[in-house]
CSV table of C-alpha atoms in Angstrom, one decimal:
chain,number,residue,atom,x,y,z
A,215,UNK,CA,14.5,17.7,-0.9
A,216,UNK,CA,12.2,19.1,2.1
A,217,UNK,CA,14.0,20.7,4.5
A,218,UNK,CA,12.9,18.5,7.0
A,219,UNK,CA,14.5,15.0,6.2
A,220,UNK,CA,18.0,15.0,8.0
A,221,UNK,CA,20.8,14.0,5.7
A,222,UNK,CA,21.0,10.2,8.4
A,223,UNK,CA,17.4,9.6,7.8
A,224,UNK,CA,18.7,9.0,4.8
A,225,UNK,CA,20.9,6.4,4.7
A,226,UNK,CA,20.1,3.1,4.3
A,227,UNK,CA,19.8,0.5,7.7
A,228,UNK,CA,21.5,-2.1,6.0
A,229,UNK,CA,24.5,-2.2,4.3
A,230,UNK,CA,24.3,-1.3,0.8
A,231,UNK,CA,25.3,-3.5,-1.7
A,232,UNK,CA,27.5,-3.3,-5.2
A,233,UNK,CA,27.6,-5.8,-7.7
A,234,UNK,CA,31.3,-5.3,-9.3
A,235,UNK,CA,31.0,-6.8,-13.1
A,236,UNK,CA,34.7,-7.8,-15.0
A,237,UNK,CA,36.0,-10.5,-17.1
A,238,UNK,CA,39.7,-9.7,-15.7
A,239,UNK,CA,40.4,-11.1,-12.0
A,240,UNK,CA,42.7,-8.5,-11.1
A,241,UNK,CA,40.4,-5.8,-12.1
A,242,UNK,CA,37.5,-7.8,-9.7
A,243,UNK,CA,40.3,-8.4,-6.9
A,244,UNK,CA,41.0,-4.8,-6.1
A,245,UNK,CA,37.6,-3.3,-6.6
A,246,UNK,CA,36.5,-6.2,-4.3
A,247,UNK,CA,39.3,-5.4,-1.8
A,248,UNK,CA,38.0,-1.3,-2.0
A,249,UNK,CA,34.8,-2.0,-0.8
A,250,UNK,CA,34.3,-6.0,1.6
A,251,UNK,CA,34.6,-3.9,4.4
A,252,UNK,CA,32.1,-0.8,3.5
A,253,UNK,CA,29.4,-2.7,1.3
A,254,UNK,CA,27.9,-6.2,0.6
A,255,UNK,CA,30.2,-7.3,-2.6
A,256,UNK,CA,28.8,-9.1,-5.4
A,257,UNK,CA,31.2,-10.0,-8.1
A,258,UNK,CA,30.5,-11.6,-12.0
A,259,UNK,CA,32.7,-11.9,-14.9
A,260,UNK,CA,30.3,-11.8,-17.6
A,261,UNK,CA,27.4,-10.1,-18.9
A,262,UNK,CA,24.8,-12.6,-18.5
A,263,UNK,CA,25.9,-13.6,-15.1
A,264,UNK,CA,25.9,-10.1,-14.0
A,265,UNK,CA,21.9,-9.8,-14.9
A,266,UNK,CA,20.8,-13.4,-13.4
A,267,UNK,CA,22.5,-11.7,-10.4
A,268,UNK,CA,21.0,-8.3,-10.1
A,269,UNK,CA,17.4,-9.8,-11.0
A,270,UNK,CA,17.5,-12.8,-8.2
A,271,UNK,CA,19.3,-9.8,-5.4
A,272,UNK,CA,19.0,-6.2,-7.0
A,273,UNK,CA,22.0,-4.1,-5.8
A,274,UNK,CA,22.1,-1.1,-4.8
A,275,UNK,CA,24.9,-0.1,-7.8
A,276,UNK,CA,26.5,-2.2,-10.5
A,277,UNK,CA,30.4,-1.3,-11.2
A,278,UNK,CA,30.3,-2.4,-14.9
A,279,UNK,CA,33.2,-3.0,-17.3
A,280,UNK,CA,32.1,-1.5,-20.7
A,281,UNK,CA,34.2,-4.0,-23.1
A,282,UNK,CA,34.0,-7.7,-22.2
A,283,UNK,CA,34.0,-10.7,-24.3
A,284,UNK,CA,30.2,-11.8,-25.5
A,285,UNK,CA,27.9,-9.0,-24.0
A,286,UNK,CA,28.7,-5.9,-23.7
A,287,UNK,CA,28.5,-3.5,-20.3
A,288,UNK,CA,26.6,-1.8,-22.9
A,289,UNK,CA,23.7,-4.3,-23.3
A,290,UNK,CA,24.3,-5.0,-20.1
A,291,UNK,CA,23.0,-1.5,-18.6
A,292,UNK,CA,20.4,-0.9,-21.6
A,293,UNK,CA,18.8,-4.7,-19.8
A,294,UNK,CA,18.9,-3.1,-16.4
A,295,UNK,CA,17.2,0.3,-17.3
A,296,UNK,CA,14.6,-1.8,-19.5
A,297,UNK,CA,13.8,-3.8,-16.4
A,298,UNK,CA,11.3,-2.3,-14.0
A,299,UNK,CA,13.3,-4.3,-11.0
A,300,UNK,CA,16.8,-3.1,-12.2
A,301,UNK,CA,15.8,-0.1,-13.8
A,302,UNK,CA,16.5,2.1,-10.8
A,303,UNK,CA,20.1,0.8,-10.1
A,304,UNK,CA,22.8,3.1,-10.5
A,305,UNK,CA,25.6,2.3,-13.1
A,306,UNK,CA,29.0,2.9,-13.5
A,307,UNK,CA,31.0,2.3,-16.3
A,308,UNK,CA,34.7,0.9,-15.8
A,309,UNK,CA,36.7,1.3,-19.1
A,310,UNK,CA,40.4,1.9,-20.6
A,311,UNK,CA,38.8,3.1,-23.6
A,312,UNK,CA,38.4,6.6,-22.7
A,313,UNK,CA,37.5,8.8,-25.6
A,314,UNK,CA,34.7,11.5,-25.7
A,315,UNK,CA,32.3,9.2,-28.0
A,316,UNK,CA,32.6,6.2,-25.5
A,317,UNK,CA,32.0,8.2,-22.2
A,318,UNK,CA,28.7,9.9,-24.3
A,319,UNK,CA,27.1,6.6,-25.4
A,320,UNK,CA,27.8,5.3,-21.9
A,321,UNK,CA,25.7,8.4,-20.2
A,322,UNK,CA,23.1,8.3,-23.4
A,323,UNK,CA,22.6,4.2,-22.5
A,324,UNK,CA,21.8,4.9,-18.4
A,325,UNK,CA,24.9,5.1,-17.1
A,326,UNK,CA,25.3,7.3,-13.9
A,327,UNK,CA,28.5,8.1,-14.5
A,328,UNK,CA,32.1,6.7,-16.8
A,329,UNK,CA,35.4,5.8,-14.5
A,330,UNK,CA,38.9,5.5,-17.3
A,331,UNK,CA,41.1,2.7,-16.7
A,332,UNK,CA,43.6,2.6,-15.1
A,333,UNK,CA,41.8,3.6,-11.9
A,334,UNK,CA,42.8,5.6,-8.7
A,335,UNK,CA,41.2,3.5,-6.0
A,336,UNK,CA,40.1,6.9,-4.0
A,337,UNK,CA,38.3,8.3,-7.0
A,338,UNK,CA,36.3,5.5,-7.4
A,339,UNK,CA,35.4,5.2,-3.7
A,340,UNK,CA,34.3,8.3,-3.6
A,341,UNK,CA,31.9,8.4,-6.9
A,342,UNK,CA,30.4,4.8,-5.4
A,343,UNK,CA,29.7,6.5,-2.3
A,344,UNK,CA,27.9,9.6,-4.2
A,345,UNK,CA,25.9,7.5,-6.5
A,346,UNK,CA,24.5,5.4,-3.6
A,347,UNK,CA,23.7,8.2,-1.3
A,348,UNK,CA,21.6,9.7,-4.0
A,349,UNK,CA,20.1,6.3,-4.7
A,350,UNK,CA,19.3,6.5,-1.0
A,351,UNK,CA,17.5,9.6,-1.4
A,352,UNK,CA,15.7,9.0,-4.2
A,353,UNK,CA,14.6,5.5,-3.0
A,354,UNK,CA,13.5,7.5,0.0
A,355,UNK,CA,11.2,9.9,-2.3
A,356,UNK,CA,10.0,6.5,-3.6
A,357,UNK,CA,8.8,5.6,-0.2
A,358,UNK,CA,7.0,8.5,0.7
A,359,UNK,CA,5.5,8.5,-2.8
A,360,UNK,CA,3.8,5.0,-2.7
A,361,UNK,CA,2.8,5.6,1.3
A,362,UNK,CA,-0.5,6.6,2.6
A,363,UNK,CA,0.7,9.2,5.1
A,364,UNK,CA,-2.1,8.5,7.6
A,365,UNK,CA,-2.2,4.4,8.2
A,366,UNK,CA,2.1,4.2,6.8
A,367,UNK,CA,0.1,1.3,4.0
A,368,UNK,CA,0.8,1.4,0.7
A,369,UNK,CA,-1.8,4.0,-1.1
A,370,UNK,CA,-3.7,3.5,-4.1
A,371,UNK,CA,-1.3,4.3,-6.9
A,372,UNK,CA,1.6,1.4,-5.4
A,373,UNK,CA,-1.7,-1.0,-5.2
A,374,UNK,CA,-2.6,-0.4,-9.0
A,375,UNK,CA,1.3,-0.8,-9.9
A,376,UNK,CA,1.6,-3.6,-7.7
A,377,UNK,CA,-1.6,-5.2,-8.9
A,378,UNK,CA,-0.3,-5.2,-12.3
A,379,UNK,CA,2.8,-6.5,-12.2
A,380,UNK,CA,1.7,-9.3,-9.9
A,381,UNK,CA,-1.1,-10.2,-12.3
A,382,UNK,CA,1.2,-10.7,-15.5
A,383,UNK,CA,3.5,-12.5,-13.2
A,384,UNK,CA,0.9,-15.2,-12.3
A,385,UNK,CA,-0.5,-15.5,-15.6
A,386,UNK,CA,2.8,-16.3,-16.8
A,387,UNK,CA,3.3,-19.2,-14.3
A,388,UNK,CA,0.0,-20.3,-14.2
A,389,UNK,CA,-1.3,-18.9,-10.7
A,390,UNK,CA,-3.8,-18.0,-8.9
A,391,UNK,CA,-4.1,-14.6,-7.1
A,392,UNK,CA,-6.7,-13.1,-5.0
A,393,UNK,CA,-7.8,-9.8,-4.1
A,394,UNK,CA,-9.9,-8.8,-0.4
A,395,UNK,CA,-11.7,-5.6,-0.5
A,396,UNK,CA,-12.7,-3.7,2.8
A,397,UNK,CA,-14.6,-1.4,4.2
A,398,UNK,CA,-15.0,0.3,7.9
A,399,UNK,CA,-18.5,-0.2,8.8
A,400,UNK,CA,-20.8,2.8,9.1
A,401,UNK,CA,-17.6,4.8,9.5
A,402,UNK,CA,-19.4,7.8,8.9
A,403,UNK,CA,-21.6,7.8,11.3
A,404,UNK,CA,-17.8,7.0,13.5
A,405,UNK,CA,-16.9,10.2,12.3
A,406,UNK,CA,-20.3,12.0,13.0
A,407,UNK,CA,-20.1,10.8,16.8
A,408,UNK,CA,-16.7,10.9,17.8
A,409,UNK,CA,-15.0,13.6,15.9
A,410,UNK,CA,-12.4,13.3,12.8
A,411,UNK,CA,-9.3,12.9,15.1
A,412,UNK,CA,-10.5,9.7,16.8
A,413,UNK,CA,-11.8,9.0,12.8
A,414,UNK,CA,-8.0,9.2,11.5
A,415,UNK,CA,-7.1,7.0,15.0
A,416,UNK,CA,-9.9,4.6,14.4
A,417,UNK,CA,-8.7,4.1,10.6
A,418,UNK,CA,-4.8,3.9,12.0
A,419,UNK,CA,-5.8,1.5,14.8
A,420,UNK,CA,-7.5,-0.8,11.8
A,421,UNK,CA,-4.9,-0.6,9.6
A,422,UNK,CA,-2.1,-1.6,11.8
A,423,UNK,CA,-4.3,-4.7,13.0
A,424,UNK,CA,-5.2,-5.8,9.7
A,425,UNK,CA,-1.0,-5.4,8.9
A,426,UNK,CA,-0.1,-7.8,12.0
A,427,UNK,CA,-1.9,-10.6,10.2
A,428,UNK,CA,-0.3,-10.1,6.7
A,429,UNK,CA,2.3,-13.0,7.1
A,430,UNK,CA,4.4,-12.9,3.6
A,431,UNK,CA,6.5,-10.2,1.8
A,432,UNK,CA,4.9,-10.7,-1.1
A,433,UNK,CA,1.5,-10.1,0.1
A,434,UNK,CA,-0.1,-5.9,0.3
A,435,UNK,CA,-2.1,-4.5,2.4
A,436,UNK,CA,-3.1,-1.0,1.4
A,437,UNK,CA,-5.4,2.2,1.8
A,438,UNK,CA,-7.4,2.4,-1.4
A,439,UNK,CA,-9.3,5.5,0.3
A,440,UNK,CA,-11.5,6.9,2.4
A,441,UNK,CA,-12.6,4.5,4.9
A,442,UNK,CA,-11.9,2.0,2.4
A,443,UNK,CA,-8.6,-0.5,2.3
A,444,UNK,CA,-7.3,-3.4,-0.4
A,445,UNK,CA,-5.6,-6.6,0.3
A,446,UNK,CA,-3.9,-8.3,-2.4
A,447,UNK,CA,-3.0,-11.9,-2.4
A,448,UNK,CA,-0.2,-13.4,-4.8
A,449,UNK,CA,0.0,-16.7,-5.6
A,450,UNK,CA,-3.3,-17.2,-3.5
A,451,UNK,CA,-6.4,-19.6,-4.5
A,452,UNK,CA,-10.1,-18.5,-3.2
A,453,UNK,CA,-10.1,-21.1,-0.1
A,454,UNK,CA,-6.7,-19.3,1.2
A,455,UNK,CA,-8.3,-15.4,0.3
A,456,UNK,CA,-11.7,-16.3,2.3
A,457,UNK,CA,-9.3,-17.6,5.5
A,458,UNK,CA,-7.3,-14.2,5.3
A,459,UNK,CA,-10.1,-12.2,5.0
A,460,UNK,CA,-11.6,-14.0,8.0
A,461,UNK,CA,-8.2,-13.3,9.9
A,462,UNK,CA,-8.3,-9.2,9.6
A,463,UNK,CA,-12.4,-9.1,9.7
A,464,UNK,CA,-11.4,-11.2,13.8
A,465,UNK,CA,-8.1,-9.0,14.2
A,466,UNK,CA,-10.1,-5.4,13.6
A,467,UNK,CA,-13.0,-7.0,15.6
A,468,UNK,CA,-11.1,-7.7,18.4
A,469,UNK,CA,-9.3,-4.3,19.0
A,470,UNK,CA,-13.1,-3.7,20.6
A,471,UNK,CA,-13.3,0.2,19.8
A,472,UNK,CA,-16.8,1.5,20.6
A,473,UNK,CA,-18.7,2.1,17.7
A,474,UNK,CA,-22.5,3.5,19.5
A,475,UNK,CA,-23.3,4.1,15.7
A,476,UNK,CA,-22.6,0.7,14.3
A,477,UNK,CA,-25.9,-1.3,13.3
A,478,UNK,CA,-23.4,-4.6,13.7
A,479,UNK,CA,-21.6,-5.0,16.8
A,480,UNK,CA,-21.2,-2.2,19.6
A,481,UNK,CA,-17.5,-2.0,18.0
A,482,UNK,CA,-15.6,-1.3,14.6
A,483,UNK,CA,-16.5,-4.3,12.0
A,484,UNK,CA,-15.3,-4.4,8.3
A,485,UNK,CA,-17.1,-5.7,5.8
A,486,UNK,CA,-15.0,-7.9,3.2
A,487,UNK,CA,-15.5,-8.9,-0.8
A,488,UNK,CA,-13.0,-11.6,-1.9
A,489,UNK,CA,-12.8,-12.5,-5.5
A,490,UNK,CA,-10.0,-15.1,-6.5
A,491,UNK,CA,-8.9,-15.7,-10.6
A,492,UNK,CA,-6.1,-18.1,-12.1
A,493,UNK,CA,-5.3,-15.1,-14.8
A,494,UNK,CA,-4.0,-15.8,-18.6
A,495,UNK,CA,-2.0,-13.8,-20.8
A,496,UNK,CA,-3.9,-10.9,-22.0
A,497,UNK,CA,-6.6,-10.9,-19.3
A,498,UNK,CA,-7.4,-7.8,-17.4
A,499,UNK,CA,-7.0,-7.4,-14.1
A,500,UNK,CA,-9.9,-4.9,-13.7
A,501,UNK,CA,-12.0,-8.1,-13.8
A,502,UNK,CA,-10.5,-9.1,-10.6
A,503,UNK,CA,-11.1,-5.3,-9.2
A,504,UNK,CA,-14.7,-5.4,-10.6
A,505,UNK,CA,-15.1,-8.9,-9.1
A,506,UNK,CA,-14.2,-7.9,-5.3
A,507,UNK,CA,-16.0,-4.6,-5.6
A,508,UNK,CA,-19.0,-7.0,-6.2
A,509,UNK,CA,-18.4,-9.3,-3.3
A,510,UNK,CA,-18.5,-6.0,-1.3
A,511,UNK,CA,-21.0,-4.4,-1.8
A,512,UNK,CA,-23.2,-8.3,-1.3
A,513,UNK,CA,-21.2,-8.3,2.3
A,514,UNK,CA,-22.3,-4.8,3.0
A,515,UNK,CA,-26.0,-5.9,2.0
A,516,UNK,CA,-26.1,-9.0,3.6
A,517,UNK,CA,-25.4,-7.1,7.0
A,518,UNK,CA,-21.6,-6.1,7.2
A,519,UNK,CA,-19.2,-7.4,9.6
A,520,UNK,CA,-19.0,-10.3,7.5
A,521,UNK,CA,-16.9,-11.8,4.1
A,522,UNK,CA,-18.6,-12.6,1.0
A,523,UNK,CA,-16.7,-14.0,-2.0
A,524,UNK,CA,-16.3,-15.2,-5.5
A,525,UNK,CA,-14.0,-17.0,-7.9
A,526,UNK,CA,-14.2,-15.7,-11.8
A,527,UNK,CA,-12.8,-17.1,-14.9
A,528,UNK,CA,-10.2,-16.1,-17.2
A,529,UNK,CA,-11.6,-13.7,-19.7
């Protein structure tokens, strides 16, 4: 951990929350009781219920009860740590069955750590509380590791993840996405003129212009490098892509920074390739990278400063 993140930077803003998974009422009653006032409480009292719950509102640690009727905390945790969304949750096992062999398949399955049965109430406060400060941390490292450190977007390696799960996630429900590519016009030529500081201001100035029109969580805006930036559209068909890509192409126009090098306008343009697919099982989503990439390079042809786009078929 650098030396340089403060131990409060930390910590979450918002309260963090525990999902508290037992078949026995008592057992969800006390544990409940622990923490109401500290964290957002989440209870279930079965297996199945506990999973529908931490995939619809991931926690931020699941108290689990190692031996309940039907599934098993067991399966339970090997399901979360097979999840991409759940896989990062901390675990902890609640269990009267305390042997050696029990605690060691608990650890070898995920688990963070293995609380016996009966309980003391303090000792299980404070091993929640260490298990979610170091989910803080590492969710922290996360952050910074998906983060382009210059605009605060998303950089190139959270786009590709984030392109691929939303691209199996559409062609499983049958929708469309769409993907805007973008460039800084003649940004060389920025650079050349101005210097490299008012370079790293000009891209910062775009990014954050371009981010005040993305409108929906699901929706990323990100650097993809350079001079260069990606927008990716969920659940988006063509007609709604080529809008959005109108909306930042106006938003970075209108911030009006000189640009004496620009062959467009006497201020910073981007140039924009859309290309919009209706995916299906087993289709690659390079074909919508390929596709945008295309559309770019026709905008940056056909004069910059302007959006060109495409819709392509399922492979």
């Amino acid at each position: 951990m650098p030396d340089d993140i403060e131990e409060d930077a930390l910590a979450p803003v918002r309260r963090s929350s525990v999902l508290i998974v037992d078949d026995q009422a008592a057992v969800l009653q006390t544990l409940y009781q622990l923490f109401k006032d500290t964290y957002e409480v989440f209870v279930a009292t079965s297996g199945a219920q506990a999973l529908s719950r931490a995939k619809v509102n991931p926690p931020d640690l699941v108290l689990l009860d190692m031996v309940m009727p039907g599934m098993t905390g067991m399966e339970v945790c090997r399901q979360l740590k097979e999840d991409p969304e759940t896989q990062n949750i901390p675990v902890i096992f609640l269990t009267g069955n305390c042997s050696v062999d029990d605690e060691a398949r608990a650890l070898d399955a995920g688990a963070a750590d293995f609380i016996s049965k009966p309980f003391n109430p303090r000792i299980v406060s404070v091993r929640v509380n260490t298990q979610l400060r170091l989910k803080a941390k590492s969710d922290l490292l996360r952050r910074i590791a998906r983060t382009d450190a210059l605009t605060g977007l998303g950089n190139r390696r959270h786009f590709n993840s984030t392109l691929f799960k939303e691209w199996r996630r559409c062609a499983r429900n049958s929708l469309p996405i769409s993907l805007v590519f973008i460039d800084v016009d003649f940004f060389k030529r920025f650079n050349d003129i101005y210097g490299h500081p008012m370079g790293d201001y000009c891209l910062s100035s775009v990014a954050s212009a371009m981010k005040s029109r993305m409108w929906r969580p699901a929706d990323l805006l990100a650097r993809f490098g350079g001079e260069e930036f990606v927008c990716l559209l969920p659940e988006t068909p063509l007609k709604g892509a080529i809008h959005k890509a109108q909306e930042l192409e106006a938003a970075v126009r209108d911030l009006a920074i000189s640009h004496e090098g620009s062959s467009v306008a006497p201020v910073v343009t981007i140039s924009l390739g859309v290309a919009a697919a209706l995916p299906a099982q087993g289709d690659d989503p390079e074909t919508l990278i390929d596709a945008a990439d295309r559309m770019l390079y026709e905008s940056k042809a056909g004069g910059r400063g302007q959006v060109r786009s495409v819709e392509i078929t399922s492979a």
